[in-house]
Coordinates of C-alpha atoms and ligand atoms in Angstrom, one line a residue:
X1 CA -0.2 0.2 1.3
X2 CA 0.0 1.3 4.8
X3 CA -1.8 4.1 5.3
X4 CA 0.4 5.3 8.0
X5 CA 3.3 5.9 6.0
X6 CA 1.4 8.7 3.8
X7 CA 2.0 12.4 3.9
X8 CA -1.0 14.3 5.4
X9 CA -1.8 15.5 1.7
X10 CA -1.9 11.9 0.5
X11 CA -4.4 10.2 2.5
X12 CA -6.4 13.3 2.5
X13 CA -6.1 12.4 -1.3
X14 CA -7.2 8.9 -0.5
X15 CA -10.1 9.9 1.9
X16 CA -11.5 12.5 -1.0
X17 CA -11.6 9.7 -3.4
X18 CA -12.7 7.1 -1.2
X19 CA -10.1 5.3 -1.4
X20 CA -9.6 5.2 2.1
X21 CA -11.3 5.9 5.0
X22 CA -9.8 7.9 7.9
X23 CA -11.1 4.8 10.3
X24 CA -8.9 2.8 8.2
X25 CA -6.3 5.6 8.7
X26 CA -6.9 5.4 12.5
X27 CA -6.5 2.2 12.7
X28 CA -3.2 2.1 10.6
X29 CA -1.6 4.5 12.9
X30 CA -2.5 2.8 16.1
X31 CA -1.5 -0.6 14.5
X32 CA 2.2 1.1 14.0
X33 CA 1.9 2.7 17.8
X34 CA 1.2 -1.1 19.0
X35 CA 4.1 -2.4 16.9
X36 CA 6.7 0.2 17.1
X37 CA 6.2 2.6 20.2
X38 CA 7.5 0.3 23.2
X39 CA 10.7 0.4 21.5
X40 CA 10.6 4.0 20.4
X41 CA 8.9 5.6 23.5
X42 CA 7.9 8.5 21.5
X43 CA 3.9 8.7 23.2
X44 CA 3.4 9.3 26.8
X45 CA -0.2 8.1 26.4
X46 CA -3.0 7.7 23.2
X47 CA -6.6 7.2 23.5
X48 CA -7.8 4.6 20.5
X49 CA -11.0 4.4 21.7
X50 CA -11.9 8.2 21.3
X51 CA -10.0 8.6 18.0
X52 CA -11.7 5.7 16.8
X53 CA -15.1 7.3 17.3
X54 CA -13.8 10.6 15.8
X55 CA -12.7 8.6 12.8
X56 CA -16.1 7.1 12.4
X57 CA -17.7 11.0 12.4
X58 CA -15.0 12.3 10.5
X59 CA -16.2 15.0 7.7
X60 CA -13.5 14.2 5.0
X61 CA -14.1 17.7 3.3
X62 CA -12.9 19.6 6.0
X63 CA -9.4 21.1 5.5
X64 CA -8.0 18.4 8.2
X65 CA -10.6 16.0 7.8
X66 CA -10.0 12.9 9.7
X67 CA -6.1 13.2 9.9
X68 CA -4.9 11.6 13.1
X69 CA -2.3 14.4 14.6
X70 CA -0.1 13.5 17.9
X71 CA 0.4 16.5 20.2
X72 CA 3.3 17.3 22.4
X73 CA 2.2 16.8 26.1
X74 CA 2.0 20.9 27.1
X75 CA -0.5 21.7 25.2
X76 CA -4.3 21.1 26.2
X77 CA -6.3 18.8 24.9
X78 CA -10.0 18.4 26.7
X79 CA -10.0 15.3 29.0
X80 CA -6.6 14.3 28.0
X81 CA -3.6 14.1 30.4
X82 CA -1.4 17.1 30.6
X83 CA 2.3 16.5 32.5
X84 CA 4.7 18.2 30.3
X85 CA 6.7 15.2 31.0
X86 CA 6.9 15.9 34.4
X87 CA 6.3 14.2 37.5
X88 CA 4.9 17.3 39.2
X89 CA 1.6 16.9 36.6
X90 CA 2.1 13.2 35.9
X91 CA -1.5 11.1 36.8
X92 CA -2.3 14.3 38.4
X93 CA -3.6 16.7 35.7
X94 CA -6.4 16.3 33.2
X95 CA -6.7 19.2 30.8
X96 CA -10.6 21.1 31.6
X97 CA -10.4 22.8 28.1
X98 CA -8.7 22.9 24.4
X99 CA -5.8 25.2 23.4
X100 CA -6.8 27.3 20.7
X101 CA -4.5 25.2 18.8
X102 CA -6.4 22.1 19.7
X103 CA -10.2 23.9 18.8
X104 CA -8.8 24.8 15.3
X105 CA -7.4 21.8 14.7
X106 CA -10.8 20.1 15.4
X107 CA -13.1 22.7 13.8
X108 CA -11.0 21.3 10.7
X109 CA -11.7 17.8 11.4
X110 CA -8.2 16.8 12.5
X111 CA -8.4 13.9 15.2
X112 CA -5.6 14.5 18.2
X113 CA -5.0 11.4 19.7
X114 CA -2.1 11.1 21.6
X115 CA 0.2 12.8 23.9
X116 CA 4.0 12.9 22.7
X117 CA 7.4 12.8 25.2
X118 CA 9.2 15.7 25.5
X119 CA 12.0 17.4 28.0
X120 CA 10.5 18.2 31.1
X121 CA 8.7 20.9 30.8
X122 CA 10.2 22.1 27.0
X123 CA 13.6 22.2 28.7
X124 CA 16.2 20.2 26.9
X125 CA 17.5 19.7 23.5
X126 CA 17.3 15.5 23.7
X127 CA 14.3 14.7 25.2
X128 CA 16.3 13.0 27.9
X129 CA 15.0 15.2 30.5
X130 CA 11.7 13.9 30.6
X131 CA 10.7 13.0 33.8
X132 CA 8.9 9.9 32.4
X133 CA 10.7 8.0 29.6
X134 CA 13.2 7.8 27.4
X135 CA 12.3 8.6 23.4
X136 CA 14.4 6.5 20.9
X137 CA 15.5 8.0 17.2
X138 CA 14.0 5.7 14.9
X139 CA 16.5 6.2 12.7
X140 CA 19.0 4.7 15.2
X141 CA 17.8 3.8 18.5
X142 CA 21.0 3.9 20.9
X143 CA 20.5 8.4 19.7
X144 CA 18.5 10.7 21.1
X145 CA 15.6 11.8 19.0
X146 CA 16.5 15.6 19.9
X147 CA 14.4 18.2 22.0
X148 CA 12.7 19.1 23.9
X149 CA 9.3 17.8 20.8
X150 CA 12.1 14.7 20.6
X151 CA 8.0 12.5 21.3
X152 CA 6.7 14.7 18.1
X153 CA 9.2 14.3 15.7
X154 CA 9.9 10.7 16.5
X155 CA 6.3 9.7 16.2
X156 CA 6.2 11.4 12.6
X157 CA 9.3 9.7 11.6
X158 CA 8.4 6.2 12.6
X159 CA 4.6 6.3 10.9
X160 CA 3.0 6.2 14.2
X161 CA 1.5 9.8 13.3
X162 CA 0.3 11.4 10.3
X163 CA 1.5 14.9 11.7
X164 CA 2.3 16.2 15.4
X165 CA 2.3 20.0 16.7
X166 CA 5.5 20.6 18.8
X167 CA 6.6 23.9 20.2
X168 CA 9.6 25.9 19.9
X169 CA 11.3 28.3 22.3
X170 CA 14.9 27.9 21.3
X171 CA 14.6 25.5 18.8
X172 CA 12.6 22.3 19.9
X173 CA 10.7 22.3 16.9
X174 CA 13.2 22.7 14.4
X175 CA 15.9 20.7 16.2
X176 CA 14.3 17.4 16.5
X177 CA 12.6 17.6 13.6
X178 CA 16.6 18.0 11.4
X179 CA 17.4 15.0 13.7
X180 CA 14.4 12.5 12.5
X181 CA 14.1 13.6 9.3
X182 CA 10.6 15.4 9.2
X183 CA 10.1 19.0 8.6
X184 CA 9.3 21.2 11.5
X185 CA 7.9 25.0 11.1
X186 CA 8.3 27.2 14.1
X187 CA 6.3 30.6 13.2
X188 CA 6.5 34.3 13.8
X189 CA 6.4 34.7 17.4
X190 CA 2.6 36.0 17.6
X191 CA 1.4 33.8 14.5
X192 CA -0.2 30.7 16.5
X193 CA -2.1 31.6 19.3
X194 CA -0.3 29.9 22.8
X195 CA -3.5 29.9 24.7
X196 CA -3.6 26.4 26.4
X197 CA 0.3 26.3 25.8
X198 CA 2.0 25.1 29.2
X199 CA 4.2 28.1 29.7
X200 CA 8.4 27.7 29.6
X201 CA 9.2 31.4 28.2
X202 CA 5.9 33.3 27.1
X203 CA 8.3 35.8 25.0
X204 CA 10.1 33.0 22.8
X205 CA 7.3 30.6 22.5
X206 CA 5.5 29.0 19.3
X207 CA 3.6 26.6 18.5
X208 CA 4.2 24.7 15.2
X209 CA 3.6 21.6 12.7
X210 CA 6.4 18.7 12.4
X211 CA 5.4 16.8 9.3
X212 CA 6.2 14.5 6.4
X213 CA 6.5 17.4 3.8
X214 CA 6.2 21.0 3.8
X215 CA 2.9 21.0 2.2
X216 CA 1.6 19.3 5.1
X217 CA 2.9 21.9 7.2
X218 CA 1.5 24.7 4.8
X219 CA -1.9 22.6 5.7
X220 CA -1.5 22.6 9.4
X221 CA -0.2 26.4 9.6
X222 CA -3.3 27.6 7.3
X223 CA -5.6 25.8 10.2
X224 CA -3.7 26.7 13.6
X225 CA -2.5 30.2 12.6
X226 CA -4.5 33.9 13.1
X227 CA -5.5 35.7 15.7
X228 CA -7.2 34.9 19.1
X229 CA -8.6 36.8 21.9
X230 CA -7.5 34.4 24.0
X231 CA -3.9 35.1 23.1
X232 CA -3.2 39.2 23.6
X233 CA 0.5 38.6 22.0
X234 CA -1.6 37.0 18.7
X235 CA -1.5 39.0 15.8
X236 CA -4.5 40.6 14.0
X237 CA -3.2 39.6 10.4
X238 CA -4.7 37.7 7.6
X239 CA -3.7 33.7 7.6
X240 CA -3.1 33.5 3.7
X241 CA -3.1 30.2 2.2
X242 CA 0.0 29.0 2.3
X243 CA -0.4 26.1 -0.5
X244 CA -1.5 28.7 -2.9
X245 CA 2.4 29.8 -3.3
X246 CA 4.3 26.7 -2.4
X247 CA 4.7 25.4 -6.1
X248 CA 5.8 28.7 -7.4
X249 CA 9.9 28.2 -7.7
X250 CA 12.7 29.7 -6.3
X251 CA 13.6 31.5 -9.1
X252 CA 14.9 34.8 -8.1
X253 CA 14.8 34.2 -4.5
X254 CA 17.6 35.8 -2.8
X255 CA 19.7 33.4 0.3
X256 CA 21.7 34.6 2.4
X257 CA 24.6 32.9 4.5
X258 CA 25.5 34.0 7.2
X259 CA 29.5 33.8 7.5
X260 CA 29.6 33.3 10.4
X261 CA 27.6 30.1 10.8
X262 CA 29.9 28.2 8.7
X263 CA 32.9 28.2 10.6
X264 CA 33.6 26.0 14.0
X265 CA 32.2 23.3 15.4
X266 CA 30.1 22.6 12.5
X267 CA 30.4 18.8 11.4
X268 CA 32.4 18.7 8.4
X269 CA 30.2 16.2 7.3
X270 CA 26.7 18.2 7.9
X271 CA 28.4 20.9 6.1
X272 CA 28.9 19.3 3.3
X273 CA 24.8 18.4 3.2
X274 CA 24.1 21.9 3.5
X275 CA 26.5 22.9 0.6
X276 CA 24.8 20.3 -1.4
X277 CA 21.0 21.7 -0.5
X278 CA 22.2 25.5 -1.1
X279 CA 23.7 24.0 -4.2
X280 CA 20.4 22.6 -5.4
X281 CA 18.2 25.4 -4.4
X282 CA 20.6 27.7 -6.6
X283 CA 20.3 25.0 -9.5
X284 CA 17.2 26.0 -9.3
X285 CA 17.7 29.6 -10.0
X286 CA 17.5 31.0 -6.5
X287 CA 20.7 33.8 -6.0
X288 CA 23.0 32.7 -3.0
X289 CA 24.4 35.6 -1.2
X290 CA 26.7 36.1 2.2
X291 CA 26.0 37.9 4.8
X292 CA 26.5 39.0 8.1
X293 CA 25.1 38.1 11.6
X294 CA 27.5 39.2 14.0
X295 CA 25.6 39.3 17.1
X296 CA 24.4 35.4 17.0
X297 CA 27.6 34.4 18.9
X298 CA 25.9 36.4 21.9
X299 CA 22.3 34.3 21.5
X300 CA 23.3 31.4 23.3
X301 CA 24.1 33.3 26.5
X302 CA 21.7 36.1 26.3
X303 CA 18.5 33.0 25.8
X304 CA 19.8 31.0 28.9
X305 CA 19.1 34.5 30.7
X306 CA 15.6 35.6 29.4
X307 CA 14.3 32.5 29.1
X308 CA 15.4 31.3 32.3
X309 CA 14.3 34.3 34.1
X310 CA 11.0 33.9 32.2
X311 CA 10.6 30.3 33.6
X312 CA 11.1 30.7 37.0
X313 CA 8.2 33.2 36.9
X314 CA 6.3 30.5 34.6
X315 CA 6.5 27.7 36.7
X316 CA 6.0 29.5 40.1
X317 CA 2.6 28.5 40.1
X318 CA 3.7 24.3 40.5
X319 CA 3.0 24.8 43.8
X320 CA 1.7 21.5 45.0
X321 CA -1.5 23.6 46.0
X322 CA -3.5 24.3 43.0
X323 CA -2.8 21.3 41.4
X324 CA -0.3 18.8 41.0
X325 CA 2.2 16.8 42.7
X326 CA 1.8 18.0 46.8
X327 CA 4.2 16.4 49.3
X328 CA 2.8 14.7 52.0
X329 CA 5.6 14.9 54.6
X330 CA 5.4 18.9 55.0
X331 CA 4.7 20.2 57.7
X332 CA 4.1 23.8 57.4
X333 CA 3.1 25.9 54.2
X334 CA 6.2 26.7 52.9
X335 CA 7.7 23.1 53.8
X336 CA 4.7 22.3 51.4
X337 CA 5.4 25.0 48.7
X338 CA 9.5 23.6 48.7
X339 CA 9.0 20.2 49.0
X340 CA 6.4 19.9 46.8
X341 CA 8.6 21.4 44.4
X342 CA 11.8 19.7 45.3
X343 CA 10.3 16.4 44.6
X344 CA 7.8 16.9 41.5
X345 CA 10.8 18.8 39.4
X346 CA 14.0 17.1 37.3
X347 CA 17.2 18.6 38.0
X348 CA 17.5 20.5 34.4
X349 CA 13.8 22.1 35.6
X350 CA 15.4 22.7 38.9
X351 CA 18.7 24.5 37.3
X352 CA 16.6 26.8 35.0
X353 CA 14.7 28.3 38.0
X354 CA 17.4 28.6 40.2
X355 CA 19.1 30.6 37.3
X356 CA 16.3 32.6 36.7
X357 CA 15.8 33.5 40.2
X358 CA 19.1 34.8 40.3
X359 CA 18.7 36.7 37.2
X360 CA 16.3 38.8 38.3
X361 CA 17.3 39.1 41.8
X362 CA 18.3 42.7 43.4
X363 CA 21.7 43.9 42.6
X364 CA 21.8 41.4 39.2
X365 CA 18.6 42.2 37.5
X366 CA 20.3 45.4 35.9
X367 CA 23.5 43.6 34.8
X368 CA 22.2 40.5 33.5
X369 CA 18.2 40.4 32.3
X370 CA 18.1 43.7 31.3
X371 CA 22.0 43.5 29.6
X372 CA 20.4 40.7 27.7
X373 CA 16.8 42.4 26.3
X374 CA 19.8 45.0 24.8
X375 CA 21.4 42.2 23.7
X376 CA 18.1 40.5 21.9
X377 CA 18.1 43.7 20.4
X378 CA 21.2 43.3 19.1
X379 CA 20.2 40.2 17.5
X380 CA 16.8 41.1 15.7
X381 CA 18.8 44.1 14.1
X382 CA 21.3 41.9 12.5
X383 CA 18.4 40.0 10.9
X384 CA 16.6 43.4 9.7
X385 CA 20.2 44.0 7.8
X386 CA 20.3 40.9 6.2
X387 CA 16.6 40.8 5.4
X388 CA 17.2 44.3 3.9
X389 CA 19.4 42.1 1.0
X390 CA 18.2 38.5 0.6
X391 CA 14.3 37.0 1.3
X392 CA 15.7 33.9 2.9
X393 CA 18.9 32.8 5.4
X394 CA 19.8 29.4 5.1
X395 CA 22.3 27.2 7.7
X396 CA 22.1 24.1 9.0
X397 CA 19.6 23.4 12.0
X398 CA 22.4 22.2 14.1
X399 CA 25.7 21.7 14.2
X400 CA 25.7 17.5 14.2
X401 CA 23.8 14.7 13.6
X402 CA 21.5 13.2 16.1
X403 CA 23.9 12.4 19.6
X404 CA 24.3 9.1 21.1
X405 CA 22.0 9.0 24.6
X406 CA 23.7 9.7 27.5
X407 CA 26.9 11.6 25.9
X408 CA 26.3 15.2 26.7
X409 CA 23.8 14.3 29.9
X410 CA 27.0 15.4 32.2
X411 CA 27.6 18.3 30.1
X412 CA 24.3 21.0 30.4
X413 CA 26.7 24.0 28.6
X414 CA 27.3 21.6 25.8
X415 CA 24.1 20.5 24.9
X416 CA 23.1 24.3 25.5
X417 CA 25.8 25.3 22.9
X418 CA 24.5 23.0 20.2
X419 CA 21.4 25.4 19.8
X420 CA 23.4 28.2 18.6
X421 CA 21.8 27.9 14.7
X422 CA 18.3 27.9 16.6
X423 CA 18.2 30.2 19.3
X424 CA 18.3 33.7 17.2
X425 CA 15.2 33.5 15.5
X426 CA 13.2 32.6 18.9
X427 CA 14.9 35.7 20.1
X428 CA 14.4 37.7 17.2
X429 CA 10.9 36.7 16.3
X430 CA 10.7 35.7 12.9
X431 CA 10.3 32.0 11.8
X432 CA 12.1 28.9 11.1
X433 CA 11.6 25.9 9.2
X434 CA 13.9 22.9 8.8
X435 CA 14.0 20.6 6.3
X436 CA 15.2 17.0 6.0
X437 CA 18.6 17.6 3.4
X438 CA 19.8 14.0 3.3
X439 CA 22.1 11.9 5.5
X440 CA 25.5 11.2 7.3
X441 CA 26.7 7.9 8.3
X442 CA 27.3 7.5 11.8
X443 CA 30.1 5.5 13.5
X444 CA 28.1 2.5 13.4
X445 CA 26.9 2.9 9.6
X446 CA 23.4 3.6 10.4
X447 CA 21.9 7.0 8.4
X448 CA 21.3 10.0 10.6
X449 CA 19.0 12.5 8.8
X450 CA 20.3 16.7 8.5
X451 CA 18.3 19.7 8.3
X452 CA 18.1 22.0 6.5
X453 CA 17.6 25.6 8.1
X454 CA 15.5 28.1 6.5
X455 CA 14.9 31.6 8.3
X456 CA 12.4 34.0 7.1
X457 CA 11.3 37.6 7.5
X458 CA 8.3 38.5 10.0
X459 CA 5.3 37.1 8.9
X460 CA 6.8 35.3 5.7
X461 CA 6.2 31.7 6.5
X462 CA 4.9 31.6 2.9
X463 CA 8.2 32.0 1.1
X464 CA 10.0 29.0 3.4
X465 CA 7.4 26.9 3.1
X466 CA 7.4 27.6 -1.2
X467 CA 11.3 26.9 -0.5
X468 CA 11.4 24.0 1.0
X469 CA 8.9 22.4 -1.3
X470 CA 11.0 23.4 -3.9
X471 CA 13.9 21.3 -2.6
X472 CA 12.2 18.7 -1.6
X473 CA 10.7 18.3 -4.8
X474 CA 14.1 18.6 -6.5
X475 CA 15.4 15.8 -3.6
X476 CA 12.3 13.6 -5.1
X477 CA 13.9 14.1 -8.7
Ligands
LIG1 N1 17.1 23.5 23.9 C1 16.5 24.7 24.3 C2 16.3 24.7 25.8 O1 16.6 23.8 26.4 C3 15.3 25.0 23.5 C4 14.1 24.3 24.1 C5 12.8 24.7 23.4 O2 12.8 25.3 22.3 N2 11.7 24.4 24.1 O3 15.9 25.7 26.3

């Protein structure tokens, strides 16, 4: 048995009853990073030696007890290396301190011991914009694993992680994980603290589990999830425990779909997987329902204009003086301050700043950043309406099936378009979870996984997590 290819919830099964210890558990995972990673590319970095030690300490009765979790590289982990995939941070940044994330995750015994690829600075729906390496999908490795957690997801999916946290602005959680086949949670915006989050758009945002099953990532939420003082935009609410309710059925449950999700540009193909899912959770006795979100075909634009603006105020402080990358031909300050910036950042980092700038400049702050917080507005009240009718939306997490690398590099609106089943709940708040829903051949024959969305209400993380273990248990048979 390799013990890398267990859900979370198994080995923890196998530590409890000693039938496996999580040294053994370590040493499984970095046996499949030694075998698998150089053709995958899915870690920037790991360090065996300290998550050996942990392993050795590790208190198996703890609610993470000796699990081995990989964790994107924007979120800080104390004395680990920090770049956010970029070069402006690369061999330049150790992180002083541990996100909240990371302190919860540890108080629970969980052992983060790696750093995961990602887009440049969470920007990117491939992970090709990583300033540092390509990330192969393991399920076919001339694709991209998706983005911008593309390092997170495809770690999970090839065993060389237990579990990973990823985080989620427009979709980067959810996204990659429908393209490898894991589950991927993004929250309620305000449910995960983002303290020791590297910044891209502090209004959009989370911080999430992508795991083998959604039991694990009722585990990981129960741990990560409450308030911190750390966090002001953290809300004071009870974390309840989200295993408690994930066996009870979907009997009842109402799910909407949204009409106007299912009509262009949606693979014929991926449709068909997410007839088949919304068929089985309805075999089930949940009630299917339509409804209506009429202002998603406005989320695309307005998020490229809040979250732009919101990341050129973000990364303002890569300076190249308090820390990172700082050019050494500059010859005055502000020579520093530009070149510094001009060579540390990609060009997708580049094109998000220079939009935001413009966004909130004089003369176009009115028509276009505040147009689009009316806009956002817009959005969250379409979801109110349909929550107001059903518990649950369901769609697919994106449009295809995992691209080929390199065919929409030339083409930033494209890639930006594919997005358009993610984007709304980052604007609106309220969470997301995909779901692995089966596969669809590709050209070549090989199997590239679908997901399955599921949106919730505020705060209800509790009913997609019960749904999605409801059809994956049906998928199990
Ligand atoms: N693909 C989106 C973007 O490029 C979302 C990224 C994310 O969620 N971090 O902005």
């Amino acid at each position: 048995m390799d013990l890398a290819s267990l859900t979370l919830t198994e080995l923890q099964g196998r530590f409890r009853s000693g039938a496996a210890s999580p040294t053994e558990a370590v040493r499984a995972v970095l046996d499949s990073i030694a075998n698998k990673d150089a053709a995958i590319g899915g870690y920037l970095s790991h360090d065996a030696e300290t998550a050996l030690r942990e392993a050795a300490q590790a208190d198996v009765s703890l609610p993470l007890g000796g699990i081995p979790i990989a964790i994107k590289d924007l979120i800080n982990v104390k004395g680990q290396p920090c770049s956010c995939a970029s070069k402006i941070l690369h061999g330049k940044y150790t992180a002083p301190y541990d996100a909240t994330v990371i302190q919860r995750l540890r108080a629970a015994g969980a052992i983060p011991l790696g750093r995961t690829n990602m887009d440049e600075f969470a920007m990117g729906s491939s992970t090709e914009n990583s300033g540092l390496q390509i990330t192969r999908n393991p399920h076919d490795p001339s694709r991209i694993p998706g983005g911008s957690s593309g390092g997170s997801a495809a770690v999970v999916a090839a065993n060389e992680a237990i579990a990973a946290l990823g985080t989620d602005t427009g979709g980067s959680i959810r996204q990659p994980a429908s393209h490898c086949g894991c589950v991927g949670l993004k929250p309620t915006y305000g449910r995960v603290s983002r303290f020791g989050l590297v910044a891209f758009a502090s209004s959009l945002d989370q911080i999430g589990p992508m795991t083998k099953s959604c039991e694990d990532a009722a585990r990981i939420l129960g741990v990560i999830a409450g308030r911190d003082s750390n966090d002001s935009t953290s809300l004071d609410l009870p974390v309840p425990d989200y295993t408690a309710t994930l066996n009870d059925g979907v009997k009842g449950l109402r799910i909407g779909l949204p009409k106007e999700y299912f009509i262009d540009g949606i693979d014929p193909a991926v449709r068909d997987r997410i007839n088949a899912a919304v068929e089985t959770l309805a075999a089930q006795g949940a009630e299917i329902r339509e409804v209506s979100l009429p202002n998603t075909k406005y989320a695309v634009a307005t998020y490229y204009i809040i979250a732009t603006a919101e990341a050129s105020a973000n990364l303002a402080r890569f300076d190249g003086v308090r820390y990172g990358h700082r050019s050494t031909v500059a010859d005055t300050l502000l020579s520093q301050y530009t070149r510094s910036r001009e060579e540390g950042f990609g060009d997708e980092v580049k094109r998000r700043i220079l939009l935001g700038t413009y966004v909130l400049s004089a003369g176009y702050h009115d028509a276009y950043y505040v147009r689009a917080q009316k806009i956002r507005t817009l959005v969250r009240d379409d979801f109110t309406r349909a929550f107001a009718e059903v518990d649950v939306i369901a769609s697919p997490t994106s449009p295809t099936a995992a691209f080929r690398i390199g065919e929409n590099s030339d083409d930033p609106l494209h890639m930006y378009l594919a997005d358009i089943f993610t984007i709304a709940a980052n604007l609106s708040g309220i969470p997301g979870l995909s779901v692995p829903c089966g596969t669809v051949p590709s050209d070549k024959g090989t199997a590239l996984p679908v997901g399955l969305q599921l949106l919730g209400k505020p705060m209800d993380e509790a009913t997609l997590l019960r749904a999605g273990n409801s059809y994956e248990i049906a998928g199990r048979g």
